[in-house]
Amino acid sequence: MTSNIKLIIAAILFLSLIILKIFISRKFRVTQTTKLYYYNKKLTIFLIISSFLVFITSLIINIYQGGNDPSFKATINYLLNSLSIAILIFPFSILTLYKTSFKDEELISHTKTIVTNIYNPSFIKKFNRAGINVIILSSQNISSRITSISPDEIESRLLRKNLHIQTDNNEILKKQMNKETTIYEFNDLQNVYFQLQHARGIHDNYIRSIKYLILTYLPLLLSYYFLTIINFPITYNILTIIILKIYTSITSEYVYKHLPYDTDIMERKPKPYNVFIGKQELIFTIIESFCVFFILNVPYMFVFVENGSQEFANTLFYTIFITINLFYTLSIISDSNFIKNLFKSIRCLPLIIYIIISISLTILINFTNLLNTTNIGWHNYISCLLFSVIAISINELIKLARFTTTKGRKKCKSK
């Protein structure tokens, strides 16, 4: 297939991706700007600026490596190669990720207090296990160990634990409670409990999507600069990058949105209102990214050391990259081991579709030269699968450490 045809296909796919993002932006509206939305916007702006800087640095590198060839053909190649790296970093997925993830769930996912006039010991225990205290507004006496006070005795320190206030005034705490972390419910505690469960699950999957995108694009960017610096031939052609962008957009915005919720989702403390992603989660994700970076580059460099072809190296690189994406997604379904999660995925239609798309991409890579690849044979394909398993080993070890705790065992149980 000629380069011109590949450019036409890339242009059509790129335009389709832009139209899709515009459509999503108009269809899904953010009714209230929350802290998490603000962080998402800041991350988007940071990545847009970063993509521009990456384009400049990549252009300088291409010009230097090309011997400063002033010809028109060379200039176009410099621009296309640099543009492909810039598109790699451009946050197409994050632009609309918040909008496709949340309706109004994030408004209640940080809830720390329920204010109600309903006394239900069973649901009070459930809320307490979820790190949520319950304040009951009722003039009637309740047979409970919950501290009971009159309206005159209200103090801020008492509002952080279970409390019974002897009043029928449902508005009495409106000025004293933090509106971002408080829910007022005077009809049905069961309904609000399930709303909180759903909101936490949506929030959890949103953070999973962010971690997935870091794990996907950080190793690719590091690989480009690392291999370029040590003089190994590496080129992400623009068609390859756009296909990967579409693939990861589908994964982060649709597959991750429908991942099963953790079974201990209502046995955790609420996520802090002013935290985008936890430091520990971020550190582990970066460590895993460097592990993926290592696994991607070792086979790639080995091919050139053994005088292999660029197409063969590209095929190994892309096949390992896609299978790592697939295995990582299957690994984080729950804290069960990878094999169990593989069988659990059969019950989730979006995951089945994702598995089919991922396998189809590896077949496309191996049996066409559309992305400057070639058929590597079944034994090398199996080797790619084994390398991908190594790449997710850190996540599996972390899960194993959690499983040794009581919380970890509970987390792996079925509902």
mmCIF file of C-alpha atoms in Angstrom, residues 184-336:
data_model
loop_
_atom_site.group_PDB
_atom_site.id
_atom_site.type_symbol
_atom_site.label_atom_id
_atom_site.label_comp_id
_atom_site.label_asym_id
_atom_site.label_seq_id
_atom_site.Cartn_x
_atom_site.Cartn_y
_atom_site.Cartn_z
ATOM 1 C CA TYR A 184 -30.145 15.179 52.736
ATOM 2 C CA GLU A 185 -32.546 12.260 52.390
ATOM 3 C CA PHE A 186 -36.012 12.173 53.960
ATOM 4 C CA ASN A 187 -37.735 9.501 51.877
ATOM 5 C CA ASP A 188 -35.728 6.340 51.180
ATOM 6 C CA LEU A 189 -32.310 5.402 52.650
ATOM 7 C CA GLN A 190 -32.063 2.301 50.478
ATOM 8 C CA ASN A 191 -32.299 4.376 47.309
ATOM 9 C CA VAL A 192 -29.581 6.796 48.404
ATOM 10 C CA TYR A 193 -27.352 3.872 49.448
ATOM 11 C CA PHE A 194 -27.516 2.378 45.940
ATOM 12 C CA GLN A 195 -26.998 5.822 44.399
ATOM 13 C CA LEU A 196 -23.812 6.185 46.449
ATOM 14 C CA GLN A 197 -22.677 2.717 45.447
ATOM 15 C CA HIS A 198 -23.188 3.538 41.774
ATOM 16 C CA ALA A 199 -21.476 6.948 42.119
ATOM 17 C CA ARG A 200 -18.437 5.388 43.787
ATOM 18 C CA GLY A 201 -18.251 2.739 41.072
ATOM 19 C CA ILE A 202 -18.395 5.363 38.311
ATOM 20 C CA HIS A 203 -15.717 7.425 40.072
ATOM 21 C CA ASP A 204 -13.555 4.329 40.544
ATOM 22 C CA ASN A 205 -13.767 3.423 36.850
ATOM 23 C CA TYR A 206 -12.955 7.016 35.874
ATOM 24 C CA ILE A 207 -9.716 6.833 37.883
ATOM 25 C CA ARG A 208 -9.005 3.427 36.313
ATOM 26 C CA SER A 209 -9.338 5.084 32.892
ATOM 27 C CA ILE A 210 -6.854 7.812 33.821
ATOM 28 C CA LYS A 211 -4.360 5.214 35.070
ATOM 29 C CA TYR A 212 -4.881 3.176 31.904
ATOM 30 C CA LEU A 213 -4.115 6.202 29.709
ATOM 31 C CA ILE A 214 -0.937 6.942 31.688
ATOM 32 C CA LEU A 215 0.132 3.301 31.383
ATOM 33 C CA THR A 216 -0.561 3.423 27.646
ATOM 34 C CA TYR A 217 1.044 6.662 26.466
ATOM 35 C CA LEU A 218 3.900 7.255 28.903
ATOM 36 C CA PRO A 219 5.787 4.101 27.765
ATOM 37 C CA LEU A 220 5.237 5.013 24.096
ATOM 38 C CA LEU A 221 6.617 8.527 24.571
ATOM 39 C CA LEU A 222 9.568 7.292 26.634
ATOM 40 C CA SER A 223 10.282 4.614 24.014
ATOM 41 C CA TYR A 224 10.424 7.183 21.220
ATOM 42 C CA TYR A 225 12.956 9.425 22.971
ATOM 43 C CA PHE A 226 14.970 6.543 24.455
ATOM 44 C CA LEU A 227 15.376 4.656 21.174
ATOM 45 C CA THR A 228 16.106 7.894 19.315
ATOM 46 C CA ILE A 229 18.830 8.907 21.780
ATOM 47 C CA ILE A 230 20.610 5.527 21.546
ATOM 48 C CA ASN A 231 20.316 5.608 17.724
ATOM 49 C CA PHE A 232 17.827 2.783 17.212
ATOM 50 C CA PRO A 233 15.429 3.389 14.307
ATOM 51 C CA ILE A 234 11.967 4.224 15.665
ATOM 52 C CA THR A 235 9.130 5.861 13.742
ATOM 53 C CA TYR A 236 5.502 6.102 14.814
ATOM 54 C CA ASN A 237 3.837 6.745 11.481
ATOM 55 C CA ILE A 238 0.735 8.897 11.657
ATOM 56 C CA LEU A 239 -1.676 6.124 10.598
ATOM 57 C CA THR A 240 -0.431 3.871 13.412
ATOM 58 C CA ILE A 241 -0.852 6.611 16.004
ATOM 59 C CA ILE A 242 -4.383 7.503 14.885
ATOM 60 C CA ILE A 243 -5.459 3.834 14.977
ATOM 61 C CA LEU A 244 -4.002 3.552 18.491
ATOM 62 C CA LYS A 245 -5.808 6.760 19.497
ATOM 63 C CA ILE A 246 -9.137 5.371 18.328
ATOM 64 C CA TYR A 247 -8.421 2.072 20.067
ATOM 65 C CA THR A 248 -7.524 3.674 23.401
ATOM 66 C CA SER A 249 -10.426 6.151 23.171
ATOM 67 C CA ILE A 250 -12.884 3.285 22.827
ATOM 68 C CA THR A 251 -11.196 1.463 25.701
ATOM 69 C CA SER A 252 -11.020 4.368 28.156
ATOM 70 C CA GLU A 253 -14.419 5.945 27.426
ATOM 71 C CA TYR A 254 -16.612 2.896 26.862
ATOM 72 C CA VAL A 255 -14.949 -0.309 28.089
ATOM 73 C CA TYR A 256 -13.655 1.088 31.384
ATOM 74 C CA LYS A 257 -16.956 2.837 32.041
ATOM 75 C CA HIS A 258 -18.667 -0.563 32.165
ATOM 76 C CA LEU A 259 -16.063 -2.481 34.164
ATOM 77 C CA PRO A 260 -17.558 -4.365 37.147
ATOM 78 C CA TYR A 261 -17.377 -2.436 40.419
ATOM 79 C CA ASP A 262 -15.158 -3.749 43.211
ATOM 80 C CA THR A 263 -17.160 -5.778 45.720
ATOM 81 C CA ASP A 264 -15.763 -3.707 48.600
ATOM 82 C CA ILE A 265 -16.776 -0.402 47.011
ATOM 83 C CA MET A 266 -19.033 0.361 50.003
ATOM 84 C CA GLU A 267 -16.486 -0.679 52.583
ATOM 85 C CA ARG A 268 -14.029 2.135 51.873
ATOM 86 C CA LYS A 269 -13.765 5.668 53.090
ATOM 87 C CA PRO A 270 -15.060 8.344 50.678
ATOM 88 C CA LYS A 271 -12.560 9.699 48.161
ATOM 89 C CA PRO A 272 -11.224 13.107 49.262
ATOM 90 C CA TYR A 273 -12.997 15.968 47.505
ATOM 91 C CA ASN A 274 -9.783 17.819 46.590
ATOM 92 C CA VAL A 275 -7.712 14.846 45.352
ATOM 93 C CA PHE A 276 -7.609 13.898 41.661
ATOM 94 C CA ILE A 277 -5.682 10.632 41.939
ATOM 95 C CA GLY A 278 -4.030 9.242 45.073
ATOM 96 C CA LYS A 279 -0.239 9.519 45.384
ATOM 97 C CA GLN A 280 0.155 5.789 45.962
ATOM 98 C CA GLU A 281 -1.974 4.954 42.920
ATOM 99 C CA LEU A 282 0.017 7.395 40.795
ATOM 100 C CA ILE A 283 3.379 6.020 41.969
ATOM 101 C CA PHE A 284 2.340 2.424 41.253
ATOM 102 C CA THR A 285 1.035 3.449 37.821
ATOM 103 C CA ILE A 286 4.318 5.176 36.930
ATOM 104 C CA ILE A 287 6.315 2.144 38.121
ATOM 105 C CA GLU A 288 4.111 -0.100 35.964
ATOM 106 C CA SER A 289 4.606 2.306 33.042
ATOM 107 C CA PHE A 290 8.367 1.929 33.281
ATOM 108 C CA CYS A 291 7.931 -1.841 33.413
ATOM 109 C CA VAL A 292 5.855 -1.666 30.200
ATOM 110 C CA PHE A 293 8.492 0.617 28.674
ATOM 111 C CA PHE A 294 11.181 -1.997 29.449
ATOM 112 C CA ILE A 295 9.137 -4.902 28.071
ATOM 113 C CA LEU A 296 8.340 -3.011 24.853
ATOM 114 C CA ASN A 297 11.925 -2.061 24.090
ATOM 115 C CA VAL A 298 13.945 -5.177 24.924
ATOM 116 C CA PRO A 299 12.504 -7.341 22.084
ATOM 117 C CA TYR A 300 12.529 -4.338 19.725
ATOM 118 C CA MET A 301 16.239 -3.680 20.264
ATOM 119 C CA PHE A 302 17.076 -7.393 20.172
ATOM 120 C CA VAL A 303 15.685 -7.648 16.629
ATOM 121 C CA PHE A 304 18.131 -4.987 15.367
ATOM 122 C CA VAL A 305 21.035 -6.468 17.297
ATOM 123 C CA GLU A 306 20.334 -9.717 15.417
ATOM 124 C CA ASN A 307 20.124 -7.785 12.098
ATOM 125 C CA GLY A 308 16.353 -8.204 11.842
ATOM 126 C CA SER A 309 14.092 -5.995 9.757
ATOM 127 C CA GLN A 310 12.269 -2.812 10.807
ATOM 128 C CA GLU A 311 8.935 -4.478 9.936
ATOM 129 C CA PHE A 312 9.648 -7.460 12.200
ATOM 130 C CA ALA A 313 10.621 -5.163 15.090
ATOM 131 C CA ASN A 314 7.502 -3.028 14.554
ATOM 132 C CA THR A 315 5.269 -6.107 14.649
ATOM 133 C CA LEU A 316 6.755 -7.293 17.953
ATOM 134 C CA PHE A 317 6.446 -3.792 19.410
ATOM 135 C CA TYR A 318 2.803 -3.226 18.415
ATOM 136 C CA THR A 319 1.685 -6.766 19.255
ATOM 137 C CA ILE A 320 3.194 -6.560 22.745
ATOM 138 C CA PHE A 321 1.711 -3.092 23.223
ATOM 139 C CA ILE A 322 -1.839 -4.212 22.369
ATOM 140 C CA THR A 323 -1.665 -7.425 24.416
ATOM 141 C CA ILE A 324 -0.336 -5.455 27.411
ATOM 142 C CA ASN A 325 -3.358 -3.138 27.040
ATOM 143 C CA LEU A 326 -5.653 -6.149 26.980
ATOM 144 C CA PHE A 327 -3.992 -8.010 29.869
ATOM 145 C CA TYR A 328 -3.806 -4.908 32.058
ATOM 146 C CA THR A 329 -7.536 -4.283 31.587
ATOM 147 C CA LEU A 330 -8.325 -7.895 32.477
ATOM 148 C CA SER A 331 -5.966 -7.696 35.459
ATOM 149 C CA ILE A 332 -7.752 -4.759 37.112
ATOM 150 C CA ILE A 333 -11.289 -6.179 36.873
ATOM 151 C CA SER A 334 -10.903 -7.302 40.483
ATOM 152 C CA ASP A 335 -8.262 -8.306 43.003
ATOM 153 C CA SER A 336 -8.622 -11.923 41.894
#
